[in-house]
Amino acid sequence: MSDRYAVVGDPIDHSRSPQIHTRFAAQTGERLTYEALRVPEGTLATAVDEFTAAGGRGLNVTVPLKEEAYRLAATHSARAARAGAVNTLRLDGDGAPFGDNTDGIGLVRDLVDNLGIELAGRSLLVLGAGGAVRGILAPLLEQRPARVVIANRTADKAAALAAAFADLGMVSGGGLDGPAGQHFDVVINGTAASLAGQALALPASLDVSGGFAYDLVYAREPTPFMRWAEARGASGTSDGLGMLVEQAAESFLVWRGVRPQTAPVIAALRAET
Ligand code: ATR
């Protein structure tokens, strides 16, 4: 029997993780199946027990379950502990799930390796201060940017997040108008605004000319944030499809000990959109 894997979240119908992992399995010759399971908030523990009993070996965890998965995991990787969130559970059948977080490394791999964006020594602006941003801050700071500014609609949340990561580098936080009049080389949108198709209320004097704008969400059309950056003279923009594939590859490695090639899978998914 093949080992079973799945992505859990709510909603889950539009997840592309099954396509990605099915392609990884075919490419590496690993015998596994991968499905999408809707798991409402508050019911993850039961779902994990049932899935493990049915031969489940690992789960990807998405909105709104990443903090719940963190609490459920018996042990954590250092990067999951730092993020306070888990997107990858390895179920070794011993009743003690291992929790990891591959989101941040997925973003850095897509930016640096796939898109060729230098982060070392650069000025980074990160928009948002929720779970998605918490998960990417440590891997971004590990790249040694000159500074990271976190700007959020609720300024206090950005300031608290910056304080929690201040031991890792130059990071500050405040409101969405905080970066007014400043230039940034890379701007990352980690707010939920794109999911709702909404534009962000960013200051007119925020300068992203010649810079790169990355939206963590993946979308068939450029998001309002990507269009905003293009109109303001950004030299390039990207949605988060590459990050999605890269975090999946890292999860696959955690589960199977094999790292799949990501470039052909990113290309195949782009062609399907
Ligand atoms: P996630 O886990 O996806 O990060 P979250 O923890 O609910 O979700 O965080 C959502 C983030 O998107 C927050 O930073 C939120 O701003 P607030 O902290 O002020 O709520 C931000 N956000 C959501 N909708 C937004 C909008 N329309 N404009 C600006 N920021 C928005």
CSV table of C-alpha atoms and ligand atoms in Angstrom, one decimal:
chain,number,residue,atom,x,y,z
A,1,MET,CA,0.0,0.0,0.0
A,2,SER,CA,1.2,3.5,-0.8
A,3,ASP,CA,1.9,5.9,2.1
A,4,ARG,CA,-0.8,8.5,2.5
A,5,TYR,CA,-0.3,12.2,2.7
A,6,ALA,CA,-2.8,15.1,2.6
A,7,VAL,CA,-3.2,18.9,2.9
A,8,VAL,CA,-5.7,20.0,5.6
A,9,GLY,CA,-7.4,23.4,5.9
A,10,ASP,CA,-10.7,25.1,5.5
A,11,PRO,CA,-11.5,26.0,2.7
A,12,ILE,CA,-9.4,23.4,0.8
A,13,ASP,CA,-11.2,22.9,-2.5
A,14,HIS,CA,-8.8,25.1,-4.5
A,15,SER,CA,-5.6,23.8,-3.0
A,16,ARG,CA,-2.9,23.0,-5.6
A,17,SER,CA,-0.9,20.9,-3.2
A,18,PRO,CA,-2.2,17.6,-4.5
A,19,GLN,CA,-1.1,18.4,-8.0
A,20,ILE,CA,2.3,19.5,-6.7
A,21,HIS,CA,3.0,16.5,-4.6
A,22,THR,CA,1.6,14.0,-7.2
A,23,ARG,CA,4.2,15.5,-9.6
A,24,PHE,CA,7.0,15.3,-7.0
A,25,ALA,CA,6.1,11.6,-6.4
A,26,ALA,CA,6.2,10.8,-10.1
A,27,GLN,CA,9.4,12.6,-10.6
A,28,THR,CA,11.2,10.9,-7.7
A,29,GLY,CA,9.6,7.5,-7.9
A,30,GLU,CA,8.3,7.7,-4.4
A,31,ARG,CA,5.2,5.6,-3.8
A,32,LEU,CA,2.6,7.8,-2.1
A,33,THR,CA,-0.8,9.3,-2.5
A,34,TYR,CA,-1.8,12.9,-1.7
A,35,GLU,CA,-5.2,14.3,-1.2
A,36,ALA,CA,-7.0,17.4,0.1
A,37,LEU,CA,-9.1,17.1,3.2
A,38,ARG,CA,-11.4,19.8,4.6
A,39,VAL,CA,-10.8,20.1,8.4
A,40,PRO,CA,-12.7,22.8,10.2
A,41,GLU,CA,-11.0,24.9,12.9
A,42,GLY,CA,-10.9,23.1,16.2
A,43,THR,CA,-11.0,19.6,14.8
A,44,LEU,CA,-7.4,19.0,13.8
A,45,ALA,CA,-6.5,16.6,16.6
A,46,THR,CA,-9.3,14.2,15.7
A,47,ALA,CA,-8.5,14.5,12.0
A,48,VAL,CA,-4.8,13.7,12.7
A,49,ASP,CA,-5.7,10.6,14.8
A,50,GLU,CA,-8.1,9.3,12.1
A,51,PHE,CA,-5.6,10.0,9.3
A,52,THR,CA,-2.7,8.3,11.1
A,53,ALA,CA,-4.9,5.2,11.9
A,54,ALA,CA,-5.8,5.0,8.1
A,55,GLY,CA,-2.1,4.9,7.1
A,56,GLY,CA,-1.4,8.7,7.0
A,57,ARG,CA,2.3,9.5,7.2
A,58,GLY,CA,2.3,13.3,6.8
A,59,LEU,CA,0.2,16.4,6.5
A,60,ASN,CA,0.5,19.9,5.1
A,61,VAL,CA,-1.4,22.4,7.1
A,62,THR,CA,-2.9,25.6,5.8
A,63,VAL,CA,-5.3,28.3,6.8
A,64,PRO,CA,-6.8,28.4,9.5
A,65,LEU,CA,-5.0,25.5,11.2
A,66,LYS,CA,-1.3,26.4,11.4
A,67,GLU,CA,-1.3,27.6,15.0
A,68,GLU,CA,-3.6,24.6,16.0
A,69,ALA,CA,-1.0,22.3,14.3
A,70,TYR,CA,1.8,24.0,16.3
A,71,ARG,CA,0.0,23.2,19.6
A,72,LEU,CA,-0.7,19.7,18.5
A,73,ALA,CA,2.8,18.7,17.5
A,74,ALA,CA,4.8,16.9,20.2
A,75,THR,CA,8.1,18.1,18.9
A,76,HIS,CA,9.1,21.0,16.6
A,77,SER,CA,11.9,22.1,14.3
A,78,ALA,CA,13.7,25.2,15.4
A,79,ARG,CA,12.1,27.1,12.5
A,80,ALA,CA,8.6,26.0,13.5
A,81,ALA,CA,9.3,27.0,17.1
A,82,ARG,CA,10.4,30.5,15.9
A,83,ALA,CA,7.4,30.9,13.7
A,84,GLY,CA,4.9,29.6,16.3
A,85,ALA,CA,3.1,27.9,13.4
A,86,VAL,CA,3.4,24.5,11.7
A,87,ASN,CA,2.6,23.9,8.0
A,88,THR,CA,4.1,20.4,7.9
A,89,LEU,CA,3.3,17.5,10.2
A,90,ARG,CA,5.3,14.2,10.0
A,91,LEU,CA,3.3,11.3,11.4
A,92,ASP,CA,5.7,8.5,12.4
A,93,GLY,CA,2.9,6.4,13.9
A,94,ASP,CA,4.1,6.8,17.5
A,95,GLY,CA,1.4,9.2,18.4
A,96,ALA,CA,3.9,12.1,18.7
A,97,PRO,CA,3.6,14.2,15.5
A,98,PHE,CA,6.7,16.3,14.5
A,99,GLY,CA,5.9,19.8,13.4
A,100,ASP,CA,7.9,21.8,10.9
A,101,ASN,CA,7.4,25.1,9.1
A,102,THR,CA,8.7,25.3,5.5
A,103,ASP,CA,6.9,28.5,4.4
A,104,GLY,CA,9.8,30.9,5.1
A,105,ILE,CA,12.5,28.8,3.4
A,106,GLY,CA,10.1,28.4,0.5
A,107,LEU,CA,9.8,32.1,0.1
A,108,VAL,CA,13.5,32.7,0.3
A,109,ARG,CA,14.3,29.9,-2.2
A,110,ASP,CA,11.8,31.4,-4.7
A,111,LEU,CA,13.1,35.0,-4.3
A,112,VAL,CA,16.8,34.2,-4.2
A,113,ASP,CA,17.2,31.0,-6.3
A,114,ASN,CA,14.3,31.2,-8.8
A,115,LEU,CA,13.8,34.9,-9.3
A,116,GLY,CA,17.4,36.0,-8.7
A,117,ILE,CA,16.5,38.7,-6.1
A,118,GLU,CA,19.4,39.6,-3.8
A,119,LEU,CA,18.3,40.1,-0.2
A,120,ALA,CA,21.7,40.6,1.5
A,121,GLY,CA,22.3,44.3,2.2
A,122,ARG,CA,18.9,45.3,0.8
A,123,SER,CA,16.0,47.3,2.3
A,124,LEU,CA,13.0,45.1,2.8
A,125,LEU,CA,9.4,46.2,3.5
A,126,VAL,CA,7.0,43.5,4.7
A,127,LEU,CA,3.3,44.3,4.7
A,128,GLY,CA,1.1,42.6,7.3
A,129,ALA,CA,1.7,41.2,10.8
A,130,GLY,CA,-0.3,38.0,10.9
A,131,GLY,CA,0.6,34.4,10.9
A,132,ALA,CA,2.0,34.4,7.4
A,133,VAL,CA,4.4,37.2,8.2
A,134,ARG,CA,5.5,35.6,11.4
A,135,GLY,CA,6.4,32.5,9.4
A,136,ILE,CA,8.8,34.3,7.0
A,137,LEU,CA,10.6,36.8,9.2
A,138,ALA,CA,13.4,34.5,10.5
A,139,PRO,CA,14.4,33.1,7.1
A,140,LEU,CA,14.3,36.6,5.6
A,141,LEU,CA,16.5,38.0,8.4
A,142,GLU,CA,19.0,35.1,8.0
A,143,GLN,CA,19.7,36.5,4.5
A,144,ARG,CA,21.2,39.6,6.3
A,145,PRO,CA,19.2,42.4,4.7
A,146,ALA,CA,20.3,45.9,5.7
A,147,ARG,CA,16.9,46.3,7.3
A,148,VAL,CA,13.4,44.9,7.5
A,149,VAL,CA,10.4,47.3,8.1
A,150,ILE,CA,7.1,45.7,9.0
A,151,ALA,CA,4.1,47.8,8.2
A,152,ASN,CA,0.6,46.8,9.2
A,153,ARG,CA,-2.9,48.2,9.3
A,154,THR,CA,-2.8,47.6,13.1
A,155,ALA,CA,0.5,49.3,14.0
A,156,ASP,CA,0.9,47.7,17.4
A,157,LYS,CA,0.9,44.2,15.9
A,158,ALA,CA,3.8,45.1,13.6
A,159,ALA,CA,5.8,46.7,16.5
A,160,ALA,CA,5.3,43.6,18.7
A,161,LEU,CA,6.4,41.3,15.9
A,162,ALA,CA,9.5,43.4,15.2
A,163,ALA,CA,10.4,43.3,18.9
A,164,ALA,CA,10.0,39.5,18.9
A,165,PHE,CA,12.5,39.1,16.0
A,166,ALA,CA,14.9,42.0,17.0
A,167,ASP,CA,17.6,39.5,18.1
A,168,LEU,CA,17.9,38.3,14.5
A,169,GLY,CA,18.7,41.6,12.7
A,170,MET,CA,17.6,45.2,12.0
A,171,VAL,CA,13.8,45.0,12.1
A,172,SER,CA,11.3,47.7,13.0
A,173,GLY,CA,7.5,47.8,12.8
A,174,GLY,CA,4.6,50.3,12.7
A,175,GLY,CA,1.6,51.4,10.7
A,176,LEU,CA,1.0,51.2,6.9
A,177,ASP,CA,2.0,54.9,6.7
A,178,GLY,CA,5.3,54.2,8.5
A,179,PRO,CA,7.3,53.7,5.3
A,180,ALA,CA,6.1,57.0,3.7
A,181,GLY,CA,8.9,58.8,1.9
A,182,GLN,CA,11.3,55.8,2.0
A,183,HIS,CA,12.7,53.6,-0.7
A,184,PHE,CA,12.7,49.8,-0.6
A,185,ASP,CA,14.4,47.3,-2.8
A,186,VAL,CA,12.0,44.5,-2.0
A,187,VAL,CA,8.4,44.7,-0.9
A,188,ILE,CA,6.6,41.6,0.3
A,189,ASN,CA,2.8,41.5,0.8
A,190,GLY,CA,1.9,39.2,3.6
A,191,THR,CA,-1.5,40.7,4.3
A,192,ALA,CA,-4.8,38.9,3.6
A,193,ALA,CA,-5.9,41.9,1.4
A,194,SER,CA,-5.0,40.1,-1.9
A,195,LEU,CA,-7.1,37.1,-1.0
A,196,ALA,CA,-10.1,39.5,-0.7
A,197,GLY,CA,-9.0,41.2,-4.0
A,198,GLN,CA,-8.5,44.4,-2.0
A,199,ALA,CA,-5.9,47.1,-2.5
A,200,LEU,CA,-3.8,48.2,0.5
A,201,ALA,CA,-3.9,51.8,1.7
A,202,LEU,CA,-0.2,52.5,1.1
A,203,PRO,CA,1.2,56.1,1.3
A,204,ALA,CA,1.7,57.8,-2.1
A,205,SER,CA,5.3,58.7,-1.2
A,206,LEU,CA,6.4,55.1,-0.6
A,207,ASP,CA,9.1,54.6,-3.2
A,208,VAL,CA,9.5,51.1,-4.8
A,209,SER,CA,10.9,52.3,-8.1
A,210,GLY,CA,13.4,49.8,-9.5
A,211,GLY,CA,12.5,47.4,-6.7
A,212,PHE,CA,10.8,44.0,-6.6
A,213,ALA,CA,7.3,43.3,-5.3
A,214,TYR,CA,6.3,39.8,-4.1
A,215,ASP,CA,2.8,38.8,-3.1
A,216,LEU,CA,2.6,35.7,-0.9
A,217,VAL,CA,-0.7,34.6,-2.4
A,218,TYR,CA,-0.9,32.9,-5.8
A,219,ALA,CA,-3.3,34.1,-8.4
A,220,ARG,CA,-4.2,33.6,-12.0
A,221,GLU,CA,-4.1,37.4,-12.6
A,222,PRO,CA,-1.7,40.0,-11.1
A,223,THR,CA,-3.0,40.9,-7.7
A,224,PRO,CA,-4.0,44.5,-6.8
A,225,PHE,CA,-0.7,44.7,-4.9
A,226,MET,CA,1.3,43.6,-7.9
A,227,ARG,CA,-0.5,46.1,-10.2
A,228,TRP,CA,0.1,48.9,-7.6
A,229,ALA,CA,3.9,48.1,-7.6
A,230,GLU,CA,4.1,48.0,-11.4
A,231,ALA,CA,2.3,51.3,-11.6
A,232,ARG,CA,4.9,52.7,-9.1
A,233,GLY,CA,7.9,51.7,-11.2
A,234,ALA,CA,8.8,48.4,-9.7
A,235,SER,CA,11.2,46.4,-12.0
A,236,GLY,CA,9.5,43.1,-11.3
A,237,THR,CA,6.6,41.5,-9.5
A,238,SER,CA,5.6,37.9,-8.6
A,239,ASP,CA,2.8,36.1,-7.0
A,240,GLY,CA,3.5,33.3,-4.5
A,241,LEU,CA,3.2,30.2,-6.8
A,242,GLY,CA,6.9,29.6,-6.7
A,243,MET,CA,6.9,29.8,-2.9
A,244,LEU,CA,4.0,27.3,-2.8
A,245,VAL,CA,6.0,24.8,-4.8
A,246,GLU,CA,9.2,25.5,-2.8
A,247,GLN,CA,7.6,25.0,0.6
A,248,ALA,CA,6.0,21.8,-0.8
A,249,ALA,CA,9.5,20.5,-1.9
A,250,GLU,CA,10.9,21.2,1.6
A,251,SER,CA,7.9,19.3,3.1
A,252,PHE,CA,8.5,16.4,0.7
A,253,LEU,CA,12.2,16.3,1.9
A,254,VAL,CA,11.1,16.3,5.6
A,255,TRP,CA,8.7,13.3,4.9
A,256,ARG,CA,10.7,11.3,2.3
A,257,GLY,CA,14.3,12.3,2.6
A,258,VAL,CA,14.4,13.2,-1.1
A,259,ARG,CA,14.4,16.7,-2.5
A,260,PRO,CA,12.3,17.0,-5.7
A,261,GLN,CA,13.2,19.4,-8.6
A,262,THR,CA,10.9,22.4,-8.4
A,263,ALA,CA,11.5,24.2,-11.7
A,264,PRO,CA,9.6,21.8,-13.9
A,265,VAL,CA,6.7,21.7,-11.4
A,266,ILE,CA,6.5,25.6,-11.2
A,267,ALA,CA,6.5,25.7,-15.1
A,268,ALA,CA,3.8,23.0,-15.3
A,269,LEU,CA,1.5,24.8,-12.9
A,270,ARG,CA,2.1,28.2,-14.6
A,271,ALA,CA,1.1,26.6,-17.9
A,272,GLU,CA,-2.1,25.3,-16.3
A,273,THR,CA,-3.2,28.7,-15.0
B,1,ATR,P1,-2.5,35.1,8.0
B,1,ATR,O1,-2.4,33.9,8.9
B,1,ATR,O2,-2.9,34.8,6.6
B,1,ATR,O3,-1.3,36.0,8.2
B,1,ATR,P2,-4.0,36.8,9.9
B,1,ATR,O4,-3.1,36.3,11.0
B,1,ATR,O5,-5.5,36.9,10.0
B,1,ATR,O6,-3.8,35.9,8.6
B,1,ATR,O7,-3.4,38.2,9.4
B,1,ATR,C1,-4.0,38.9,8.3
B,1,ATR,C2,-3.1,40.1,8.0
B,1,ATR,O8,-3.6,40.8,6.9
B,1,ATR,C3,-3.0,41.2,9.1
B,1,ATR,O9,-1.8,41.8,9.1
B,1,ATR,C4,-4.2,42.1,8.7
B,1,ATR,O10,-4.0,43.4,9.3
B,1,ATR,P3,-4.5,43.7,10.8
B,1,ATR,O11,-3.5,43.1,11.7
B,1,ATR,O12,-4.6,45.2,10.9
B,1,ATR,O13,-5.9,43.0,10.9
B,1,ATR,C5,-3.9,42.2,7.3
B,1,ATR,N1,-5.1,42.6,6.5
B,1,ATR,C6,-6.2,41.9,6.2
B,1,ATR,N2,-7.0,42.6,5.3
B,1,ATR,C7,-6.4,43.8,5.1
B,1,ATR,C8,-6.8,45.0,4.4
B,1,ATR,N3,-7.9,45.0,3.7
B,1,ATR,N4,-5.9,46.0,4.4
B,1,ATR,C9,-4.7,45.9,5.1
B,1,ATR,N5,-4.4,44.9,5.8
B,1,ATR,C10,-5.2,43.8,5.8
